[in-house]
mmCIF file of C-alpha atoms in Angstrom:
data_model
loop_
_atom_site.group_PDB
_atom_site.id
_atom_site.type_symbol
_atom_site.label_atom_id
_atom_site.label_comp_id
_atom_site.label_asym_id
_atom_site.label_seq_id
_atom_site.Cartn_x
_atom_site.Cartn_y
_atom_site.Cartn_z
ATOM 1 C CA GLN A 1 15.689 -5.042 1.354
ATOM 2 C CA SER A 2 12.039 -6.096 1.134
ATOM 3 C CA VAL A 3 11.108 -8.589 -1.546
ATOM 4 C CA LEU A 4 7.962 -10.117 -2.950
ATOM 5 C CA THR A 5 8.353 -13.807 -3.698
ATOM 6 C CA GLN A 6 6.485 -15.511 -6.538
ATOM 7 C CA PRO A 7 6.996 -18.973 -8.009
ATOM 8 C CA PRO A 8 8.948 -18.612 -11.269
ATOM 9 C CA SER A 9 6.508 -20.814 -13.159
ATOM 10 C CA ALA A 10 3.004 -22.227 -13.059
ATOM 11 C CA SER A 11 1.003 -24.337 -15.465
ATOM 12 C CA GLY A 12 -2.428 -25.740 -16.077
ATOM 13 C CA THR A 13 -4.644 -27.248 -18.735
ATOM 14 C CA PRO A 14 -7.537 -25.447 -20.399
ATOM 15 C CA GLY A 15 -10.515 -25.126 -18.091
ATOM 16 C CA GLN A 16 -8.520 -25.646 -14.912
ATOM 17 C CA THR A 17 -8.060 -23.165 -12.093
ATOM 18 C CA VAL A 18 -4.520 -21.972 -11.469
ATOM 19 C CA THR A 19 -3.356 -20.005 -8.446
ATOM 20 C CA ILE A 20 -0.237 -17.854 -8.314
ATOM 21 C CA SER A 21 1.117 -16.866 -4.920
ATOM 22 C CA CYS A 22 2.987 -13.798 -3.753
ATOM 23 C CA SER A 23 4.500 -13.388 -0.304
ATOM 24 C CA GLY A 24 6.428 -10.675 1.502
ATOM 25 C CA SER A 25 6.315 -8.558 4.589
ATOM 26 C CA LYS A 26 5.195 -5.429 2.729
ATOM 27 C CA ILE A 27 1.967 -7.171 1.748
ATOM 28 C CA GLY A 28 0.779 -7.079 5.338
ATOM 29 C CA SER A 29 0.338 -3.307 5.401
ATOM 30 C CA ASN A 30 -0.242 -2.382 1.766
ATOM 31 C CA PHE A 31 -2.596 -3.045 -1.097
ATOM 32 C CA VAL A 32 -1.600 -5.762 -3.564
ATOM 33 C CA PHE A 33 -1.815 -5.332 -7.311
ATOM 34 C CA TRP A 34 -1.519 -7.953 -10.037
ATOM 35 C CA TYR A 35 -0.310 -7.405 -13.589
ATOM 36 C CA ARG A 36 -0.254 -9.533 -16.716
ATOM 37 C CA GLN A 37 2.384 -9.038 -19.364
ATOM 38 C CA LEU A 38 2.179 -10.548 -22.822
ATOM 39 C CA PRO A 39 5.420 -10.840 -24.816
ATOM 40 C CA GLY A 40 6.550 -7.544 -26.269
ATOM 41 C CA THR A 41 3.885 -5.470 -24.562
ATOM 42 C CA ALA A 42 3.576 -3.289 -21.483
ATOM 43 C CA PRO A 43 2.069 -4.852 -18.348
ATOM 44 C CA THR A 44 -1.668 -4.462 -17.830
ATOM 45 C CA LEU A 45 -3.522 -4.254 -14.522
ATOM 46 C CA LEU A 46 -5.512 -7.359 -13.622
ATOM 47 C CA ILE A 47 -6.322 -6.809 -9.947
ATOM 48 C CA TYR A 48 -6.016 -3.675 -7.858
ATOM 49 C CA ARG A 49 -6.256 -3.045 -4.127
ATOM 50 C CA ASN A 50 -6.083 -6.752 -3.246
ATOM 51 C CA ASN A 51 -9.237 -8.026 -4.945
ATOM 52 C CA GLN A 52 -10.754 -5.435 -7.257
ATOM 53 C CA ARG A 53 -11.017 -5.993 -11.002
ATOM 54 C CA PRO A 54 -10.572 -3.106 -13.411
ATOM 55 C CA SER A 55 -13.307 -2.566 -15.934
ATOM 56 C CA GLY A 56 -12.988 -5.101 -18.738
ATOM 57 C CA VAL A 57 -11.140 -7.779 -16.765
ATOM 58 C CA PRO A 58 -13.255 -10.940 -16.710
ATOM 59 C CA ASP A 59 -14.383 -12.431 -13.432
ATOM 60 C CA ARG A 60 -12.252 -15.507 -14.179
ATOM 61 C CA PHE A 61 -9.507 -13.471 -12.497
ATOM 62 C CA SER A 62 -9.682 -12.960 -8.742
ATOM 63 C CA GLY A 63 -7.306 -11.751 -6.071
ATOM 64 C CA SER A 64 -7.073 -12.378 -2.373
ATOM 65 C CA LYS A 65 -4.815 -11.446 0.500
ATOM 66 C CA SER A 66 -4.184 -12.877 3.934
ATOM 67 C CA GLY A 67 -1.508 -11.588 6.251
ATOM 68 C CA THR A 68 1.726 -11.279 4.311
ATOM 69 C CA SER A 69 0.593 -13.415 1.374
ATOM 70 C CA ALA A 70 -1.583 -12.798 -1.637
ATOM 71 C CA SER A 71 -2.882 -14.949 -4.455
ATOM 72 C CA LEU A 72 -4.141 -14.532 -7.979
ATOM 73 C CA ALA A 73 -6.568 -17.193 -9.145
ATOM 74 C CA ILE A 74 -7.405 -17.767 -12.788
ATOM 75 C CA SER A 75 -10.364 -20.035 -13.398
ATOM 76 C CA GLY A 76 -11.489 -21.522 -16.690
ATOM 77 C CA LEU A 77 -7.917 -21.344 -17.961
ATOM 78 C CA ARG A 78 -7.571 -20.425 -21.635
ATOM 79 C CA SER A 79 -4.615 -20.554 -24.005
ATOM 80 C CA GLU A 80 -4.586 -16.763 -24.187
ATOM 81 C CA ASP A 81 -3.872 -16.625 -20.435
ATOM 82 C CA GLU A 82 -0.343 -17.765 -21.177
ATOM 83 C CA ALA A 83 1.742 -14.787 -20.038
ATOM 84 C CA ASP A 84 3.948 -13.464 -17.261
ATOM 85 C CA TYR A 85 2.161 -12.400 -14.073
ATOM 86 C CA TYR A 86 3.535 -9.974 -11.498
ATOM 87 C CA CYS A 87 2.353 -8.964 -8.055
ATOM 88 C CA ALA A 88 3.185 -5.511 -6.709
ATOM 89 C CA VAL A 89 2.719 -3.308 -3.681
ATOM 90 C CA TRP A 90 3.015 0.453 -3.233
ATOM 91 C CA ASP A 91 3.763 1.604 0.287
ATOM 92 C CA ASP A 92 2.741 4.801 2.052
ATOM 93 C CA ARG A 93 5.805 6.594 0.657
ATOM 94 C CA LEU A 94 4.650 5.551 -2.831
ATOM 95 C CA SER A 95 7.627 3.240 -3.156
ATOM 96 C CA GLY A 96 6.788 0.400 -5.457
ATOM 97 C CA LEU A 97 7.911 -3.206 -5.219
ATOM 98 C CA PHE A 98 7.293 -5.934 -7.767
ATOM 99 C CA GLY A 99 7.479 -9.666 -7.375
ATOM 100 C CA GLY A 100 9.889 -11.561 -9.570
ATOM 101 C CA GLY A 101 7.136 -12.697 -11.903
ATOM 102 C CA THR A 102 5.501 -16.034 -12.698
ATOM 103 C CA LYS A 103 5.470 -17.480 -16.191
ATOM 104 C CA LEU A 104 2.143 -19.216 -16.756
ATOM 105 C CA THR A 105 2.058 -22.008 -19.301
ATOM 106 C CA VAL A 106 -1.211 -23.432 -20.600
ATOM 107 C CA LEU A 107 -0.532 -27.044 -21.464
ATOM 108 C CA ASP B 1 -8.546 9.324 -22.329
ATOM 109 C CA VAL B 2 -5.337 9.158 -20.334
ATOM 110 C CA GLN B 3 -2.316 8.492 -22.517
ATOM 111 C CA LEU B 4 1.391 8.186 -21.806
ATOM 112 C CA VAL B 5 3.453 8.319 -24.983
ATOM 113 C CA GLN B 6 7.157 7.624 -24.675
ATOM 114 C CA SER B 7 10.028 8.617 -26.896
ATOM 115 C CA GLY B 8 11.518 6.122 -29.320
ATOM 116 C CA GLY B 9 14.214 3.533 -28.804
ATOM 117 C CA GLU B 10 17.791 4.648 -28.349
ATOM 118 C CA VAL B 11 21.197 3.097 -29.002
ATOM 119 C CA ARG B 12 24.125 4.539 -27.084
ATOM 120 C CA LYS B 13 27.673 3.681 -26.096
ATOM 121 C CA PRO B 14 28.873 3.167 -22.513
ATOM 122 C CA GLY B 15 29.630 6.537 -20.939
ATOM 123 C CA ASP B 16 27.109 8.396 -23.096
ATOM 124 C CA SER B 17 24.373 10.542 -21.616
ATOM 125 C CA LEU B 18 20.696 10.059 -22.448
ATOM 126 C CA LYS B 19 17.309 11.538 -21.609
ATOM 127 C CA ILE B 20 14.091 9.751 -22.540
ATOM 128 C CA SER B 21 10.640 11.232 -22.258
ATOM 129 C CA CYS B 22 7.029 10.417 -21.442
ATOM 130 C CA LYS B 23 4.347 12.798 -22.736
ATOM 131 C CA ALA B 24 1.143 12.710 -20.684
ATOM 132 C CA SER B 25 -2.321 13.704 -21.832
ATOM 133 C CA GLY B 26 -5.929 13.279 -20.804
ATOM 134 C CA TYR B 27 -5.540 14.254 -17.157
ATOM 135 C CA THR B 28 -4.145 17.032 -14.984
ATOM 136 C CA PHE B 29 -0.423 16.312 -15.149
ATOM 137 C CA THR B 30 0.452 18.307 -12.054
ATOM 138 C CA SER B 31 -2.019 16.468 -9.824
ATOM 139 C CA TYR B 32 -0.395 13.027 -9.745
ATOM 140 C CA TRP B 33 2.969 11.420 -9.226
ATOM 141 C CA ILE B 34 4.356 9.601 -12.251
ATOM 142 C CA ALA B 35 6.696 6.630 -11.922
ATOM 143 C CA TRP B 36 9.355 4.850 -13.972
ATOM 144 C CA VAL B 37 9.808 1.074 -14.166
ATOM 145 C CA ARG B 38 12.714 -0.869 -15.663
ATOM 146 C CA GLN B 39 12.596 -4.244 -17.361
ATOM 147 C CA MET B 40 15.939 -5.725 -18.299
ATOM 148 C CA PRO B 41 16.010 -8.283 -21.146
ATOM 149 C CA GLY B 42 14.185 -11.433 -20.105
ATOM 150 C CA ARG B 43 13.792 -10.160 -16.547
ATOM 151 C CA GLY B 44 11.066 -8.825 -14.286
ATOM 152 C CA LEU B 45 9.790 -5.368 -13.439
ATOM 153 C CA GLU B 46 11.722 -3.010 -11.171
ATOM 154 C CA TRP B 47 10.367 0.220 -9.695
ATOM 155 C CA MET B 48 12.892 3.021 -10.191
ATOM 156 C CA GLY B 49 11.260 6.062 -8.663
ATOM 157 C CA LEU B 50 8.668 8.735 -9.220
ATOM 158 C CA THR B 51 8.222 12.465 -9.440
ATOM 159 C CA TYR B 52 5.464 14.936 -8.606
ATOM 160 C CA PRO B 53 5.317 17.400 -11.493
ATOM 161 C CA ALA B 54 3.671 20.205 -9.498
ATOM 162 C CA ASP B 55 6.714 20.773 -7.273
ATOM 163 C CA SER B 56 9.362 18.390 -8.678
ATOM 164 C CA ASP B 57 9.463 16.313 -5.483
ATOM 165 C CA THR B 58 11.199 13.091 -6.530
ATOM 166 C CA ARG B 59 11.761 9.776 -4.768
ATOM 167 C CA TYR B 60 14.072 6.998 -5.879
ATOM 168 C CA SER B 61 14.455 3.323 -5.243
ATOM 169 C CA PRO B 62 17.786 2.813 -3.421
ATOM 170 C CA SER B 63 18.822 0.605 -6.335
ATOM 171 C CA PHE B 64 18.683 3.530 -8.753
ATOM 172 C CA GLU B 65 19.429 6.629 -6.689
ATOM 173 C CA GLY B 66 22.543 8.384 -7.883
ATOM 174 C CA HIS B 67 22.575 6.695 -11.262
ATOM 175 C CA VAL B 68 19.461 8.179 -12.874
ATOM 176 C CA THR B 69 17.582 11.447 -12.631
ATOM 177 C CA ILE B 70 13.806 11.587 -12.800
ATOM 178 C CA SER B 71 12.225 14.920 -13.599
ATOM 179 C CA ALA B 72 9.221 16.565 -15.202
ATOM 180 C CA ASP B 73 8.393 19.704 -17.177
ATOM 181 C CA LYS B 74 4.885 20.734 -16.221
ATOM 182 C CA SER B 75 4.714 23.311 -18.996
ATOM 183 C CA ILE B 76 4.661 20.535 -21.592
ATOM 184 C CA ASN B 77 3.191 17.673 -19.513
ATOM 185 C CA THR B 78 6.305 15.561 -19.933
ATOM 186 C CA ALA B 79 8.272 13.377 -17.538
ATOM 187 C CA TYR B 80 11.892 12.415 -18.091
ATOM 188 C CA LEU B 81 14.377 9.736 -17.160
ATOM 189 C CA GLU B 82 18.008 10.710 -17.577
ATOM 190 C CA TRP B 83 21.458 9.156 -17.362
ATOM 191 C CA ARG B 84 24.752 11.086 -17.255
ATOM 192 C CA SER B 85 26.898 8.051 -17.924
ATOM 193 C CA LEU B 86 25.298 4.920 -19.324
ATOM 194 C CA LYS B 87 26.512 1.404 -18.593
ATOM 195 C CA ALA B 88 25.915 -1.734 -20.610
ATOM 196 C CA SER B 89 23.768 -2.943 -17.724
ATOM 197 C CA ASP B 90 21.342 -0.064 -18.392
ATOM 198 C CA THR B 91 20.153 -1.938 -21.482
ATOM 199 C CA ALA B 92 16.455 -2.416 -20.806
ATOM 200 C CA ILE B 93 12.934 -1.337 -21.603
ATOM 201 C CA TYR B 94 11.824 1.626 -19.506
ATOM 202 C CA TYR B 95 8.166 2.335 -18.821
ATOM 203 C CA CYS B 96 6.534 5.429 -17.393
ATOM 204 C CA VAL B 97 3.514 4.615 -15.264
ATOM 205 C CA LEU B 98 0.570 6.365 -13.664
ATOM 206 C CA PRO B 99 -0.391 3.676 -11.135
ATOM 207 C CA GLU B 100 -3.890 3.129 -9.809
ATOM 208 C CA ILE B 101 -2.694 3.619 -6.238
ATOM 209 C CA ILE B 102 -1.879 7.220 -7.134
ATOM 210 C CA ARG B 103 -4.765 8.287 -9.353
ATOM 211 C CA GLY B 104 -7.388 5.840 -8.205
ATOM 212 C CA GLY B 105 -10.372 4.985 -10.317
ATOM 213 C CA GLY B 106 -9.487 1.352 -10.839
ATOM 214 C CA ALA B 107 -7.130 1.878 -13.757
ATOM 215 C CA ASP B 108 -3.411 1.926 -14.387
ATOM 216 C CA TYR B 109 -1.728 3.699 -17.271
ATOM 217 C CA TRP B 110 1.567 2.651 -18.796
ATOM 218 C CA GLY B 111 3.590 4.120 -21.610
ATOM 219 C CA GLN B 112 4.457 1.841 -24.500
ATOM 220 C CA GLY B 113 8.026 1.487 -23.247
ATOM 221 C CA THR B 114 11.340 2.828 -24.512
ATOM 222 C CA LEU B 115 14.065 0.329 -25.387
ATOM 223 C CA VAL B 116 17.490 1.629 -24.434
ATOM 224 C CA THR B 117 20.428 -0.338 -25.818
ATOM 225 C CA VAL B 118 23.899 0.412 -24.495
ATOM 226 C CA SER B 119 26.670 -1.277 -26.423
ATOM 227 C CA SER B 120 30.171 -0.483 -27.502
#
């Protein structure tokens, strides 16, 4: 079964740039989406279709994709960025697949 | 504005049946697939499946097929997730989702989540 692999944790200090990776074969032929989830809340869309930001998402967040890997970069790290981050793909049958999630800690 | 409003939390015993709902508003319900996502306690997100309310076409993740039923009632703009026989391992938060990949427009819509607790 296809999987999307993310590091379980990441960390950085305020002001730094942190990058979270996501890899898997399904990335090669599908758009990648990134979600942020704060404790006790539903996930929210951060990046759609590989590198597009929804309205209201600051440009500190950026997405990229190359081959079967994708990355989410967060620049100017802030304490409020501490959350769980998930990558996801939706294939041409509209089957979804999420990465295992990365817990970001702001030190 | 698009809204997905889910039914409230439920507590059930193993073997019980359950149907939770997701009421959609602010868009044409029959035009887009709507999906369900599971999040077990302290765990990540899992795509369960989705349904197309216009004709009830439904697709499931292999991990969930046969154990849950996804459906929709287009007359009341509501999607459902149903179990005939709950297990303790079904304890989780369940979200209904209208993903950007389906509706486009650069936005995703999630329900607030329904906590299902299965315990004897």
